[in-house]
């Protein structure tokens, strides 16, 4: 657990980046048509990254 402002800012940035990646993967999945599996895998990976970033953010603020 840390309250370092740099760690907190980095965790927020990671969370935002993961959220953007999830949205881009969802858009790719929606336009992929018959080949949805690779885009769905990207979306799942982005969702896991978002959860990891959210946990890092919680650790950074000491929750």
Tab-separated table of C-alpha atoms in Angstrom:
chain	number	residue	atom	x	y	z
A	1	UNK	CA	0.000	0.000	0.000
A	2	UNK	CA	1.337	3.419	-0.972
A	3	UNK	CA	0.077	6.957	-1.179
A	4	UNK	CA	2.747	8.088	-3.616
A	5	UNK	CA	1.122	10.615	-5.986
A	6	UNK	CA	3.259	9.359	-8.887
A	7	UNK	CA	2.063	5.779	-8.363
A	8	UNK	CA	-1.518	7.004	-8.156
A	9	UNK	CA	-1.200	9.042	-11.375
A	10	UNK	CA	0.473	6.126	-13.169
A	11	UNK	CA	-2.304	3.761	-12.077
A	12	UNK	CA	-4.967	6.166	-13.336
A	13	UNK	CA	-3.144	6.503	-16.664
A	14	UNK	CA	-2.964	2.711	-16.981
A	15	UNK	CA	-6.651	2.420	-16.205
A	16	UNK	CA	-7.542	5.004	-18.851
A	17	UNK	CA	-5.298	3.323	-21.426
A	18	UNK	CA	-6.859	-0.058	-20.702
A	19	UNK	CA	-10.335	1.446	-21.039
A	20	UNK	CA	-9.422	2.882	-24.447
A	21	UNK	CA	-7.966	-0.463	-25.541
A	22	UNK	CA	-11.185	-2.194	-24.494
A	23	UNK	CA	-13.282	0.240	-26.517
A	24	UNK	CA	-11.050	-0.152	-29.571
A	25	UNK	CA	-11.191	-3.941	-29.295
A	26	UNK	CA	-14.981	-3.797	-28.984
A	27	UNK	CA	-15.166	-1.641	-32.115
A	28	UNK	CA	-12.870	-4.072	-33.942
A	29	UNK	CA	-15.034	-6.987	-32.809
A	30	UNK	CA	-18.181	-5.240	-33.985
A	31	UNK	CA	-16.725	-4.615	-37.451
A	32	UNK	CA	-14.915	-7.963	-37.779
A	33	UNK	CA	-17.922	-9.832	-39.087
A	34	UNK	CA	-17.125	-13.520	-39.436
A	35	UNK	CA	-13.676	-13.273	-37.820
A	36	UNK	CA	-14.757	-12.088	-34.397
A	37	UNK	CA	-12.550	-14.388	-32.294
A	38	UNK	CA	-9.279	-12.403	-32.517
A	39	UNK	CA	-11.076	-9.161	-31.722
A	40	UNK	CA	-12.924	-10.789	-28.832
A	41	UNK	CA	-9.597	-12.044	-27.475
A	42	UNK	CA	-8.189	-8.506	-27.665
A	43	UNK	CA	-11.261	-7.238	-25.846
A	44	UNK	CA	-10.849	-9.841	-23.098
A	45	UNK	CA	-7.168	-8.963	-22.697
A	46	UNK	CA	-8.027	-5.274	-22.457
A	47	UNK	CA	-10.668	-6.032	-19.831
A	48	UNK	CA	-8.095	-7.933	-17.765
A	49	UNK	CA	-5.659	-5.021	-18.125
A	50	UNK	CA	-8.371	-2.655	-16.902
A	51	UNK	CA	-8.955	-4.781	-13.805
A	52	UNK	CA	-5.205	-4.953	-13.141
A	53	UNK	CA	-4.950	-1.170	-13.476
A	54	UNK	CA	-7.919	-0.666	-11.159
A	55	UNK	CA	-6.241	-2.868	-8.549
A	56	UNK	CA	-3.017	-0.903	-8.929
A	57	UNK	CA	-4.987	2.285	-8.422
A	58	UNK	CA	-6.559	0.889	-5.255
A	59	UNK	CA	-3.117	-0.054	-3.938
A	60	UNK	CA	-1.756	3.378	-4.827
A	61	UNK	CA	-4.406	5.213	-2.834
A	62	UNK	CA	-4.300	2.784	0.054
A	63	UNK	CA	-7.701	1.132	-0.176
